[in-house]
Short mmCIF file of C-alpha atoms in Angstrom, two decimals:
data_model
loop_
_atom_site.label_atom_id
_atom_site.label_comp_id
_atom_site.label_asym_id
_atom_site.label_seq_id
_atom_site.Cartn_x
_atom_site.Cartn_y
_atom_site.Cartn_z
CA UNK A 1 16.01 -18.47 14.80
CA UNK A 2 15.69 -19.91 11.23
CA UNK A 3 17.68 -16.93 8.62
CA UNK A 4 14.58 -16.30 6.94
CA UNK A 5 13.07 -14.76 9.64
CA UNK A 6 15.53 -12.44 10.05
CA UNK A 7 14.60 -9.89 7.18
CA UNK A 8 11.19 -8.99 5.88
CA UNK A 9 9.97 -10.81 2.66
CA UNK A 10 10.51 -7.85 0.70
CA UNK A 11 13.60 -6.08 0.60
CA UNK A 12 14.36 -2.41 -0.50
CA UNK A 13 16.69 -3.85 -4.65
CA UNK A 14 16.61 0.07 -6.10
CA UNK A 15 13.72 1.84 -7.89
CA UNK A 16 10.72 0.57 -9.11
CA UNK A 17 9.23 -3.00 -9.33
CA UNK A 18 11.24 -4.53 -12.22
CA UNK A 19 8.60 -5.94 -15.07
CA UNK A 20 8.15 -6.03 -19.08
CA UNK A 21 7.31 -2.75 -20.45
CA UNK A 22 3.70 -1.94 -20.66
CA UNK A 23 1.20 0.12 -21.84
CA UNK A 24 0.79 1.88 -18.62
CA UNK A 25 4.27 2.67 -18.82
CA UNK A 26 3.77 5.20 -21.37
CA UNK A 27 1.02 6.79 -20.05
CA UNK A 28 1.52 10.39 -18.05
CA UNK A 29 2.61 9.61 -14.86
CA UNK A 30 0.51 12.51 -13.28
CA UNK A 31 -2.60 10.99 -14.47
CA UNK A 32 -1.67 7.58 -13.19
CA UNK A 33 -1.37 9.56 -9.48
CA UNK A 34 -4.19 10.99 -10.18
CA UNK A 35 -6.43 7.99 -11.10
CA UNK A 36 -4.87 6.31 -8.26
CA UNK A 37 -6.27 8.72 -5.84
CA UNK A 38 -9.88 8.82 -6.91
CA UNK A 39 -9.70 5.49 -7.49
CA UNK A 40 -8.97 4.47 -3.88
CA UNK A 41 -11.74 7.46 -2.93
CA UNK A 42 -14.31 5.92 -4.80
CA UNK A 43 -13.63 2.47 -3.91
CA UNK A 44 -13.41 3.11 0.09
CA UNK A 45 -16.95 5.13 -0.17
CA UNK A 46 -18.46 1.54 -1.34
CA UNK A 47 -20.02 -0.45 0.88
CA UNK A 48 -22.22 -3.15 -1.21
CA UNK A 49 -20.60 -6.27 -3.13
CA UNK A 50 -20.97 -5.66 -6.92
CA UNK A 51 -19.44 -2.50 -7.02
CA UNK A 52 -16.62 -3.45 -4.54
CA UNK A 53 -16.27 -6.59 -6.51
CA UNK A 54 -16.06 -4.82 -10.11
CA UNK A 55 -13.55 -2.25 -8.76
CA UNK A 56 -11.33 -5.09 -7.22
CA UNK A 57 -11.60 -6.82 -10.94
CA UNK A 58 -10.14 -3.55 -12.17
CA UNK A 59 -7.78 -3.54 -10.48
CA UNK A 60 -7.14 -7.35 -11.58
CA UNK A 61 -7.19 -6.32 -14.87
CA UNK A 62 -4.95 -3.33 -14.60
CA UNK A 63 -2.31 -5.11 -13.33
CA UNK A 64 -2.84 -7.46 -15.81
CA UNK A 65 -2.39 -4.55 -18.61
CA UNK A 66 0.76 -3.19 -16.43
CA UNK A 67 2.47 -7.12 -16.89
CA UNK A 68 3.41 -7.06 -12.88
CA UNK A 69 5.65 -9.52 -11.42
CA UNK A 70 2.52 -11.74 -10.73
CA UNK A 71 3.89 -13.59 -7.97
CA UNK A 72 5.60 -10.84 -6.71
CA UNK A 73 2.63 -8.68 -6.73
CA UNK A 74 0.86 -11.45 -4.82
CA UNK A 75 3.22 -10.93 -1.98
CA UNK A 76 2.96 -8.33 -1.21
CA UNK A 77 -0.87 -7.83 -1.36
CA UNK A 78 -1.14 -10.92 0.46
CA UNK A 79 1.60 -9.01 2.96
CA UNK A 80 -0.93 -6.22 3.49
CA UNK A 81 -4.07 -8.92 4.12
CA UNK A 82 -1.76 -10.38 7.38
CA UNK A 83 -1.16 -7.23 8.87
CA UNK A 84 -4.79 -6.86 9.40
CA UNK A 85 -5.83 -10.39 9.53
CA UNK A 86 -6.58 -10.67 13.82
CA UNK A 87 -8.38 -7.55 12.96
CA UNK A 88 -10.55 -8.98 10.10
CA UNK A 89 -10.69 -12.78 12.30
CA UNK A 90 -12.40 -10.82 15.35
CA UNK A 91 -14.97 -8.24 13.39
CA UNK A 92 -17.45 -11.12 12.97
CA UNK A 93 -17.09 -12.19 16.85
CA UNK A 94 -16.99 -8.32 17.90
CA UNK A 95 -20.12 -6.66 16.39
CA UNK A 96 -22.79 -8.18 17.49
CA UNK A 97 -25.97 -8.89 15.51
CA UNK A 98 -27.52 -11.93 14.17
CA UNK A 99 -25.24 -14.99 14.97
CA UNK A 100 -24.50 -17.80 12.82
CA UNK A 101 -21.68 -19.72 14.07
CA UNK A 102 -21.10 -19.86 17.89
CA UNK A 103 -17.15 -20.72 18.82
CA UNK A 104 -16.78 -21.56 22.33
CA UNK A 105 -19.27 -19.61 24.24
CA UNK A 106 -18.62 -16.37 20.93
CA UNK A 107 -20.83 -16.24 18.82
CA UNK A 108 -19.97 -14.91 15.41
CA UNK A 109 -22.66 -12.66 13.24
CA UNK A 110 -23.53 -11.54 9.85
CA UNK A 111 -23.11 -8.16 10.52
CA UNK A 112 -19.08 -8.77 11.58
CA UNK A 113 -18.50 -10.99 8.45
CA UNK A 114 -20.06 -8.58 5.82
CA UNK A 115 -17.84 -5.56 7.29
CA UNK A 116 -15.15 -8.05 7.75
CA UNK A 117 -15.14 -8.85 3.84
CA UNK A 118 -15.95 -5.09 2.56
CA UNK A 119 -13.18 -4.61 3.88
CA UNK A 120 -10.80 -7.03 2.38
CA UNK A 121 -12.00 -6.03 -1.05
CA UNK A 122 -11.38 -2.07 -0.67
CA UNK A 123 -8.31 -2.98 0.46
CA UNK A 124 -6.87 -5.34 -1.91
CA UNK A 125 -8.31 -3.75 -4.74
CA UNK A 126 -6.65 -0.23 -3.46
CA UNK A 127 -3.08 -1.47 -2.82
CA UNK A 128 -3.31 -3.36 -6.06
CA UNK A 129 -4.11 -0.47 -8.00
CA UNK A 130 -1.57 1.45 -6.30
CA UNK A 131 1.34 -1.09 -6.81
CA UNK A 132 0.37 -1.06 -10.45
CA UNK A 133 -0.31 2.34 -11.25
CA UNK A 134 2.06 4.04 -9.31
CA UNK A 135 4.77 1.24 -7.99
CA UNK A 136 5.36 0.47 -11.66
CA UNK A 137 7.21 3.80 -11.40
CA UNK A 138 10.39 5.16 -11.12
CA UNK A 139 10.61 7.05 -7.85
CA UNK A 140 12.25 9.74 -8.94
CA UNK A 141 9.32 9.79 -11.54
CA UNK A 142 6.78 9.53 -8.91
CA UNK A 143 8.36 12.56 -7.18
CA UNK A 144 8.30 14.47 -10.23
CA UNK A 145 4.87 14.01 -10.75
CA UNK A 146 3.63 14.88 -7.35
CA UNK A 147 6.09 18.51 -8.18
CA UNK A 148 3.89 18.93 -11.04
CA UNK A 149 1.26 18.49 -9.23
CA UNK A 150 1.53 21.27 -6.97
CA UNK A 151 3.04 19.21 -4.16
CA UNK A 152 4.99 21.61 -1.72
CA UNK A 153 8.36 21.92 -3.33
CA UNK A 154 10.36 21.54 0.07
CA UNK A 155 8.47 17.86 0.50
CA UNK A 156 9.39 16.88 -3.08
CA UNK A 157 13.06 17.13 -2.48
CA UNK A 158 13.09 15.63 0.61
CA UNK A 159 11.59 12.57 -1.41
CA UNK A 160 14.23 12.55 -3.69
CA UNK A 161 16.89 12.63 -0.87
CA UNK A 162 14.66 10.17 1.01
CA UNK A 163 15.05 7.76 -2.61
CA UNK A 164 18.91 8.56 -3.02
CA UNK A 165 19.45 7.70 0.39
CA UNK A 166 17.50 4.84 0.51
CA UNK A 167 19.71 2.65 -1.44
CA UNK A 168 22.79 4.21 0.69
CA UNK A 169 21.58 2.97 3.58
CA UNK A 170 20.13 0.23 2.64
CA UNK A 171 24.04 -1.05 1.13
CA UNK A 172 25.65 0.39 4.56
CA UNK A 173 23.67 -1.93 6.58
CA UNK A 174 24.01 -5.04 4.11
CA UNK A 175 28.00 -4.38 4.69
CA UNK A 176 27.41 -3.72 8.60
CA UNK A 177 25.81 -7.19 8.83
CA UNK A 178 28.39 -9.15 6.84
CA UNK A 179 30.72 -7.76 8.88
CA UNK A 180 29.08 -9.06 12.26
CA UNK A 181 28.41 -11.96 10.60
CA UNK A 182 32.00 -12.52 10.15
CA UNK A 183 32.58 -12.23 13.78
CA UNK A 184 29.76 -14.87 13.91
CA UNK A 185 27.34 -13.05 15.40
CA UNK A 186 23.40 -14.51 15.33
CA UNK A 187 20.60 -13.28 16.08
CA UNK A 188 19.10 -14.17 18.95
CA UNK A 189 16.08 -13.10 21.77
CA UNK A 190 18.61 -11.81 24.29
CA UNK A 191 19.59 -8.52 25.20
CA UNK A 192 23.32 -9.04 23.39
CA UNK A 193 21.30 -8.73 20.05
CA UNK A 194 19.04 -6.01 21.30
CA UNK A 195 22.41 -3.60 22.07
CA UNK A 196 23.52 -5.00 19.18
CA UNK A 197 21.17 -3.80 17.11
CA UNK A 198 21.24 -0.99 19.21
CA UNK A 199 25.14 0.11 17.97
CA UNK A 200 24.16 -1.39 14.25
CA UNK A 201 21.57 1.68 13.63
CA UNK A 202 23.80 3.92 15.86
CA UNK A 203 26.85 3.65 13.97
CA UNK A 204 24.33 3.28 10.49
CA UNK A 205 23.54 6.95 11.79
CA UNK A 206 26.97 8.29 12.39
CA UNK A 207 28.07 6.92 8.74
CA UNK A 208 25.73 8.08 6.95
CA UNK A 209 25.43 11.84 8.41
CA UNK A 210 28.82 12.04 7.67
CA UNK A 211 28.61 10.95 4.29
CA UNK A 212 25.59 13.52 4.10
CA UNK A 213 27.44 15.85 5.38
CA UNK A 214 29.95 16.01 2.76
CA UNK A 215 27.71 15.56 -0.30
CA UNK A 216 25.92 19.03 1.27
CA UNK A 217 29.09 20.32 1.21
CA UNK A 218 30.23 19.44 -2.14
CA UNK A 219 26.28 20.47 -3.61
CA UNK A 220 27.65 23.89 -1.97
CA UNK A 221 30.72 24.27 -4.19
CA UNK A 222 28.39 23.92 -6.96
CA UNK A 223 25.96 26.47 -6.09
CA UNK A 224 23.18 24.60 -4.41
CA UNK A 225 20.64 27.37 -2.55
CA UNK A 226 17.89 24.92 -1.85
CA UNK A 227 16.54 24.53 -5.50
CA UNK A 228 16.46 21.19 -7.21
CA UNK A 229 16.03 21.99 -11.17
CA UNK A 230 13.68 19.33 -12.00
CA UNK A 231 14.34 18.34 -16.04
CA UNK A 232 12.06 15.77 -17.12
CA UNK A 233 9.45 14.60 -20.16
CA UNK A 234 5.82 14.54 -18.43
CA UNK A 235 3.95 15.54 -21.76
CA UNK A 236 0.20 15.19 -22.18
CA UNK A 237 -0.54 12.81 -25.22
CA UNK A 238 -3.71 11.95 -27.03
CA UNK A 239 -3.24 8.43 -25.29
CA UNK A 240 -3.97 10.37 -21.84
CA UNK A 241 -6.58 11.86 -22.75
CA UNK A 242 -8.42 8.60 -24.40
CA UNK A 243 -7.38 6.59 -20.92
CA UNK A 244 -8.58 9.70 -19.17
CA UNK A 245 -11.63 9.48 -20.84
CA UNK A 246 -12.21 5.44 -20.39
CA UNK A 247 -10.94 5.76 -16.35
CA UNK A 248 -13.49 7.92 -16.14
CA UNK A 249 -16.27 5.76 -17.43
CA UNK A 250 -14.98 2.66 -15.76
CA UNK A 251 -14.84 4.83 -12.36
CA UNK A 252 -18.67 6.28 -12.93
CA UNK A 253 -19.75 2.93 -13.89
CA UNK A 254 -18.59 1.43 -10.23
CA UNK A 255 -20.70 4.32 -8.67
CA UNK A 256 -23.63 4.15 -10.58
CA UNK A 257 -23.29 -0.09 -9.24
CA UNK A 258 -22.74 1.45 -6.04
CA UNK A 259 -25.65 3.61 -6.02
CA UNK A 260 -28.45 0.91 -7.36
CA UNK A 261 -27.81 -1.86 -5.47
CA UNK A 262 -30.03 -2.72 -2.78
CA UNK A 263 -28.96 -3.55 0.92
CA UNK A 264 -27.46 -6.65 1.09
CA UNK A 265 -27.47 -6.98 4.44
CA UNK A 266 -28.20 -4.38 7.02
CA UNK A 267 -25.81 -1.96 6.41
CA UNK A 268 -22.43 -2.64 8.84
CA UNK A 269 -20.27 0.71 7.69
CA UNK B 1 0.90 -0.81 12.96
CA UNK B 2 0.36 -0.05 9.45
CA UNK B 3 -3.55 0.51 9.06
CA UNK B 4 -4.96 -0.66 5.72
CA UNK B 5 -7.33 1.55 3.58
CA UNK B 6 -11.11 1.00 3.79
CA UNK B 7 -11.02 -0.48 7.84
CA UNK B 8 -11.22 3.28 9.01
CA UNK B 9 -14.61 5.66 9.77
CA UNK B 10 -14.11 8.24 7.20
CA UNK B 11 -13.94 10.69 9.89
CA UNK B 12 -11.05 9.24 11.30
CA UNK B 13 -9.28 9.25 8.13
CA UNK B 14 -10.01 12.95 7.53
CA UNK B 15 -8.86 13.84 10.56
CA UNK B 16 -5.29 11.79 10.52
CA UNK B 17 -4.72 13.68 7.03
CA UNK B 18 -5.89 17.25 8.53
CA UNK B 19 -3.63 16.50 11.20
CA UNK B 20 -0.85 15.27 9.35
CA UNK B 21 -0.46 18.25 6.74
CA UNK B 22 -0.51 20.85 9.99
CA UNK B 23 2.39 18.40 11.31
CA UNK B 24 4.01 18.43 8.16
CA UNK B 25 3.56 22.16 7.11
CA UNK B 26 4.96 22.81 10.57
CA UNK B 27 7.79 20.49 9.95
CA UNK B 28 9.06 21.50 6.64
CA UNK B 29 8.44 25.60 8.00
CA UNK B 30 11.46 24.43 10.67
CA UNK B 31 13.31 22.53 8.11
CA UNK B 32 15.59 24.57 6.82
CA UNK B 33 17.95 23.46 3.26
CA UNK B 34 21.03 22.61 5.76
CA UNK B 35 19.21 20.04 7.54
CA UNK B 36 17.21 18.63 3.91
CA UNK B 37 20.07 15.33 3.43
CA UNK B 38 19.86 14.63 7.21
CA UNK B 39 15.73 14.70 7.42
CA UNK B 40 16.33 12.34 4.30
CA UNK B 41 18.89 10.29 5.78
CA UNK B 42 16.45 9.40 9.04
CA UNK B 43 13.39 9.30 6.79
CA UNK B 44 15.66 6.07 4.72
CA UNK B 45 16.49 4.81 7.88
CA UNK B 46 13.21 4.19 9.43
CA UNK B 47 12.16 2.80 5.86
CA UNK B 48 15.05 0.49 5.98
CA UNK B 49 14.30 -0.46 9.80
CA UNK B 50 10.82 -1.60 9.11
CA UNK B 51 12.31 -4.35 7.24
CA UNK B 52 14.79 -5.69 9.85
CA UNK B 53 12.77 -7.94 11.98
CA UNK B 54 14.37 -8.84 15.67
CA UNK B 55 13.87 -11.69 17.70
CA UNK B 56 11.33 -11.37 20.48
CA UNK B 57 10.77 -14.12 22.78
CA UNK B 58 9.59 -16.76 20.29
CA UNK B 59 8.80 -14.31 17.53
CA UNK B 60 10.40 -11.47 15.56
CA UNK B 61 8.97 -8.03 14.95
CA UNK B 62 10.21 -5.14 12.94
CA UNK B 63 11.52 -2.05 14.34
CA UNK B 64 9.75 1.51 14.30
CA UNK B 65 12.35 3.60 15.65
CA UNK B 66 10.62 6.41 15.95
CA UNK B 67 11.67 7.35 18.74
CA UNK B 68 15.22 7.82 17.62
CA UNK B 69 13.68 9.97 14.50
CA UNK B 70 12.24 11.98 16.79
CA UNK B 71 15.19 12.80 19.48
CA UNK B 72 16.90 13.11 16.14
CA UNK B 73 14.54 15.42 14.13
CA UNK B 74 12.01 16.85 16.25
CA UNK B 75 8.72 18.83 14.18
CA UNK B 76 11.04 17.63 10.97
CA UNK B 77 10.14 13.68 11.55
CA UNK B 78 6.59 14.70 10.63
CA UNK B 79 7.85 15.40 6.48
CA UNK B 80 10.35 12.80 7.38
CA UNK B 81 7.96 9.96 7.76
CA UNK B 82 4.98 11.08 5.52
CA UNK B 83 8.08 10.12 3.05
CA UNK B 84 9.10 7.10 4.29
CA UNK B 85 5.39 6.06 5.03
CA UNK B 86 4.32 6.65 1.55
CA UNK B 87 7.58 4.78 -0.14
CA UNK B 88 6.43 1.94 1.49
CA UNK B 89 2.61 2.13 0.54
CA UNK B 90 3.78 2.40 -3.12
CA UNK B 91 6.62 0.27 -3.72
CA UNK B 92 5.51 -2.66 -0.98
CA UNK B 93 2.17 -2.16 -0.49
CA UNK B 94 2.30 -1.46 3.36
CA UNK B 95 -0.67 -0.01 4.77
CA UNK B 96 -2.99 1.55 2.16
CA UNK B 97 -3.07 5.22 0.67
CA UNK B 98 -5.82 7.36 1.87
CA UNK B 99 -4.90 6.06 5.18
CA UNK B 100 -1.01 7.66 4.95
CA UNK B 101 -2.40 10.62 7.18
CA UNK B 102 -3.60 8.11 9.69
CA UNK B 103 -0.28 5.85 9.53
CA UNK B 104 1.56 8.84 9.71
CA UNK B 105 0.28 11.14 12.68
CA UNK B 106 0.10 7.48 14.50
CA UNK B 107 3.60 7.48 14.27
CA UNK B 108 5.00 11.25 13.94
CA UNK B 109 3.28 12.74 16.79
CA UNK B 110 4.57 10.25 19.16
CA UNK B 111 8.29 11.08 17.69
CA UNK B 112 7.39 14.66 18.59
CA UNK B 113 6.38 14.01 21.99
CA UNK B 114 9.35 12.06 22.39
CA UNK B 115 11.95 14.74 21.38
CA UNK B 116 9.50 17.97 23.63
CA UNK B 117 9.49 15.11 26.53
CA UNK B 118 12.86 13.63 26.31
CA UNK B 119 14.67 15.67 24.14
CA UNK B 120 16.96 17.87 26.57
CA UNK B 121 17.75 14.70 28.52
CA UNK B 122 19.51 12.91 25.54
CA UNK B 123 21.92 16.18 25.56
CA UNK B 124 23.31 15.59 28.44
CA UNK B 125 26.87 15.17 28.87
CA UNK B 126 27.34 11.78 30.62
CA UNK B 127 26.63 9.16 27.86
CA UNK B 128 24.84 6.86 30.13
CA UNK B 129 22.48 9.21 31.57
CA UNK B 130 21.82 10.50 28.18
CA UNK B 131 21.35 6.69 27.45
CA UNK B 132 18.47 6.24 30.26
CA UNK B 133 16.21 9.24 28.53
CA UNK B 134 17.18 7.90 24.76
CA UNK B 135 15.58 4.67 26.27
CA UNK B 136 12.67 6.10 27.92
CA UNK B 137 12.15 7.66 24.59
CA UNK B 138 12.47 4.58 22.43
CA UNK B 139 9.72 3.15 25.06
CA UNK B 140 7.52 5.78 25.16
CA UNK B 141 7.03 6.51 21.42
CA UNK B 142 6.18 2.89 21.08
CA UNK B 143 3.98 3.62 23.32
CA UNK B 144 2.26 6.37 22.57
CA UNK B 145 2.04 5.19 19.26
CA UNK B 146 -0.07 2.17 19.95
CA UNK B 147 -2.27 4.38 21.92
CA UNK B 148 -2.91 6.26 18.85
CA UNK B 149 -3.34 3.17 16.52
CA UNK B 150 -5.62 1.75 19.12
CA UNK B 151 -7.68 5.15 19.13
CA UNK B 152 -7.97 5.28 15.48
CA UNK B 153 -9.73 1.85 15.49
CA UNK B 154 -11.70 1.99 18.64
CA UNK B 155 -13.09 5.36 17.57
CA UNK B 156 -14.37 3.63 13.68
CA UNK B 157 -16.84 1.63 15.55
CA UNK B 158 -18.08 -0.59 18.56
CA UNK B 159 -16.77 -3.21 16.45
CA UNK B 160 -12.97 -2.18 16.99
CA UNK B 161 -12.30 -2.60 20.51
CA UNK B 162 -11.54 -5.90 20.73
CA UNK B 163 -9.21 -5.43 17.98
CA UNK B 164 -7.80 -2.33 19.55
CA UNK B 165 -7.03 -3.80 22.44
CA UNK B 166 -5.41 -6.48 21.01
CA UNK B 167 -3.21 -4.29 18.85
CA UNK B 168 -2.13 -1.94 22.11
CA UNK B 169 -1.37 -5.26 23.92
CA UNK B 170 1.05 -6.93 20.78
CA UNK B 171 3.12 -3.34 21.22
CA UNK B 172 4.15 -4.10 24.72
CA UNK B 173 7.35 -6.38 23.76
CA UNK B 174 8.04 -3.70 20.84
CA UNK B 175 8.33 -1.38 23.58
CA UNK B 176 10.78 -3.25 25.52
CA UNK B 177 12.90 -3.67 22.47
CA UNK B 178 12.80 -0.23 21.21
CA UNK B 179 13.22 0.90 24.60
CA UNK B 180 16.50 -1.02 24.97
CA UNK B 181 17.52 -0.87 21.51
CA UNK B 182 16.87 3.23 21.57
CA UNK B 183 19.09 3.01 24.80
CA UNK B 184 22.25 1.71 23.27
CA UNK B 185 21.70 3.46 19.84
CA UNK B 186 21.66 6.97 22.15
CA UNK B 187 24.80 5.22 24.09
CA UNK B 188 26.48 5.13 20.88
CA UNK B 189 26.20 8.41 19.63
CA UNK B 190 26.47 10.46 22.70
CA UNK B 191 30.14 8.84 22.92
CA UNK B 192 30.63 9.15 19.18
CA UNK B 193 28.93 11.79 17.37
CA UNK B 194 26.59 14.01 20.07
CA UNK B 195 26.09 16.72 17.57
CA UNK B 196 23.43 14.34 15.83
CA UNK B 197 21.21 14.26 19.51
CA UNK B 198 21.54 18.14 19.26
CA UNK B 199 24.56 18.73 21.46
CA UNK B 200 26.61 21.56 19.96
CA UNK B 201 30.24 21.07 18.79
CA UNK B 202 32.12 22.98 21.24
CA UNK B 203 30.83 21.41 24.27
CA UNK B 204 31.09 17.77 22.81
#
C-alpha cells in the first residue's frame, strides 16, 4: 500500500488553522459562534438557487476577509464534498421524475439533480463559513466562548481536556509508529496489521490513562474540586456591534432572495 | 459516516440533536470530576483514530472505534464524542454543524448499546474470553451504527434509499476490522491494565 494512504490528508499539527492575522481575528469570538450558527440555519432552510448561491459567495468572501490557507481550505471542503459524493452521484438516478439522461437502462431526472446540487451549495457554503469563522480559532478560545455562552460548564471542560489531550495522543501514537516502523513493520490487508493495530490503540490507551492519571493527581495537590477558572479577554467592541449590525443585513438579505424567488423547478426538498 | 449539513429532512436533524442533548445530559449527570481526563482521553482518541486509515482488501478506511469508547465509557461516550465530533467539524471540516446531533447519536448510541450489551462480558477474568465480547462489541457498534446512518437518510426522503443502502453495505468490511481490531485492543488491556474495561483493582 503506497505511504500516503496510510494517514488521512489532514492531520491533527496543534490549535487552530495557522494563517495571517485578519480582521476576523479581532472580532468577539462569541459573535463569530454565533453568526456561524444562524448562518448555517438560514442557509439549510434555502431551497432555490440565488439565495443558496449568494450565501455560498459569502462565505467566499469571508474567507477571503479571514486570509485562510486557500489551498488548505480547499482540502478540506473538497474532503467534505467526497464523503457524500455516491450520495450526491445517485440522487438524480434515485428520485424519480422527469428524465433527461438515461444510463444503462437508469434514467436520471431533474428533480434528483436540482436536490442533488442544493445540496452541495448548503453544504460547502456551511463548512466554509465554519472553517473560517470558527476554525480560525484557538480551541481553547472556541471553548471559552461556548462557556460564555451558557454552554453546560461540565461539557466545556471536557473540551478543554479533549484539546490538551489531543496533541498528547496524537505525539504518543507518532512515537508508537516510529517505533514499529523500526522493527519494519508495514501496513498491510492481513490480519497481522489488524491485531496490530489492535495492541497500537490498546497500549495508546494504557499510556495515556496513566499519564492522566497522574496529572489528576497532581491537579489534586493543587486544589482542583472540579472548577476550571476560566481567565480570558472576550470584550464587546464597537467593531462587534458594526459587524453585528452588517451580518445581520447580509443574513436578511439572503432570506428576503429566498423568499421572492419563484420555483425553479418543482420543488425537490 | 459523517453526514454533511443540508442532505437531512429537518425533522431528522431535530430529532438527532433532541436526542443527542438527553444522551449527553445523561452522560455528563454520570460523569463525575474523577473520570473528566479519562472521558477526555477517549474523546482524543477516537478524534485521532478517524485519521488512521487501515488497509482493507484493496482499500483503506478509517477507524471509528466506538465500540472501544463505549466498553470504555458507557452513558459518558455520549459528551465524549459530541466533543470529538464537533473538533472535527470545526478544525477539518468533517461532516457539517447542525448535523453534529445527527453524527453524534449515529455514533454514541451504538457505543452505549455496546457497553449495556457487551459490557459485563469484557470483565471477565480470562483475557481471551473477555477478548471474544470486546470483539463482538467492536462488530456490533459498527453495526448498529450504519443502521442508524442508513435510517437517518432513508427516513429524509424516497430519494435516500438507494444511497442508504449503499452506505449500510460499505460498513460491512469496517465491521470486520473493528471487530478484530476491538478484539485484540480488549486482549491487550484485560492482560495489562483491566481496571480501564471496568474490572476493579483487587480482583485484577
Amino acid at each position: 500500500m503506497p505511504k500516503f494512504l496510510e494517514h488521512s490528508t489532514v492531520s491533527w499539527k496543534g490549535q487552530q488553522l495557522k494563517h495571517p492575522s485578519s480582521a476576523i481575528d479581532r472580532l468577539d469570538p462569541r459573535l463569530r459562534a454565533v453568526l456561524t450558527f444562524l448562518f448555517a440555519l438560514l442557509v439549510v432552510s434555502c431551497q432555490h438557487y440565488p439565495a443558496l448561491i449568494s450565501a455560498l459567495l459569502v462565505s467566499l468572501v469571508t474567507a477571503m476577509i479571514a486570509r485562510v490557507d486557500r489551498k488548505r481550505t480547499l482540502r478540506r471542503v473538497l474532503a467534505m464534498d467526497l464523503f457524500m459524493i455516491f450520495l450526491l452521484i445517485l440522487l438524480p438516478f434515485s428520485v424519480p421524475g422527469d428524465s433527461f439522461l438515461t444510463l444503462a437502462g437508469l434514467s436520471a431526472s431533474w428533480q434528483g439533480l436540482h436536490q442533488a446540487l442544493v445540496i452541495i451549495l448548503k453544504a460547502n457554503a456551511v463548512i466554509l463559513m465554519l472553517l473560517t469563522l470558527v476554525g480560525t480559532m484557538d480551541a481553547s478560545t472556541l471553548g471559552h466562548a461556548l462557556a460564555r455562552l451558557k454552554v453546560p460548564e461540565k461539557l466545556v471542560h471536557l473540551m478543554l481536556f479533549t484539546v490538551r489531550y489531543l496533541d498528547v495522543i496524537n505525539r504518543e501514537y507518532k512515537r508508537m509508529r516510529m517505533a514499529m516502523r523500526a522493527r519494519s513493520f508495514v501496513a498491510r490487508s492481513d490480519l497481522h496489521t489488524w491485531r496490530t493495530f489492535g495492541y497500537l490503540f490498546g497500549m495508546l490507551l494504557v499510556r495515556s490513562l496513566e499519564r492522566s492519571e497522574r496529572i489528576m493527581m497532581a491537579m489534586k495537590c493543587r486544589g482542583f474540586k472540579g472548577q476550571l477558572y476560566l481567565l480570558d479577554e472576550i470584550h464587546w467592541r464597537r467593531q462587534d456591534s458594526f459587524c453585528c449590525l452588517l451580518a445581520t443585513a447580509i443574513l436578511a438579505i439572503i432570506a428576503g432572495l429566498e423568499l421572492n424567488s419563484p420555483l425553479l423547478l418543482s420543488n425537490g426538498g | 459516516m459523517h453526514i454533511v449539513d443540508g442532505a437531512l429532512a429537518n425533522e431528522v436533524v431535530i430529532a438527532g440533536a433532541l436526542l443527542s442533548a438527553a444522551g449527553v445530559a445523561i452522560g455528563l449527570k454520570k460523569m463525575d470530576m474523577d473520570r473528566l481526563p479519562q472521558t477526555g482521553i477517549l474523546s482524543a482518541v477516537f478524534f485521532i483514530a478517524s485519521l488512521v486509515h487501515v488497509p482493507v482488501g484493496f482499500s483503506s478506511v478509517h477507524l471509528i472505534l466506538n465500540g472501544l469508547i463505549g466498553i470504555a465509557l458507557g452513558w459518558a461516550a455520549f459528551p465524549a464524542l459530541l466533543i470529538a465530533l464537533l473538533l472535527q467539524a470545526v478544525f477539518f471540516g468533517f461532516g457539517g454543524l447542525l448535523v453534529l446531533g445527527v453524527n453524534t447519536f449515529n455514533i454514541a448510541l451504538p457505543a452505549l448499546l455496546v457497553y449495556l450489551i457487551c459490557g459485563h462480558g469484557v470483565r471477565h477474568l480470562n483475557p481471551k474470553v473477555a477478548a471474544l465480547w470486546g470483539a463482538a462489541a467492536g462488530a456490533l457498534a459498527i453495526a448498529f451504527t450504519a443502521l442508524l446512518v442508513g435510517a437517518s437518510l432513508a427516513l429524509s426522503g424516497e430519494g435516500f434509499i438507494t444511497a442508504a443502502k449503499l452506505a449500510f453495505a460499505s460498513h460491512i468490511p469496517v465491521m470486520l476490522l473493528e471487530g478484530f481490531l476491538t478484539g485484540a485492543t480488549v486482549l491487550l488491556l484485560s492482560k495489562v491494565k483491566p481496571e480501564i474495561l471496568g474490572v476493579s483493582g483487587d480482583r485484577a
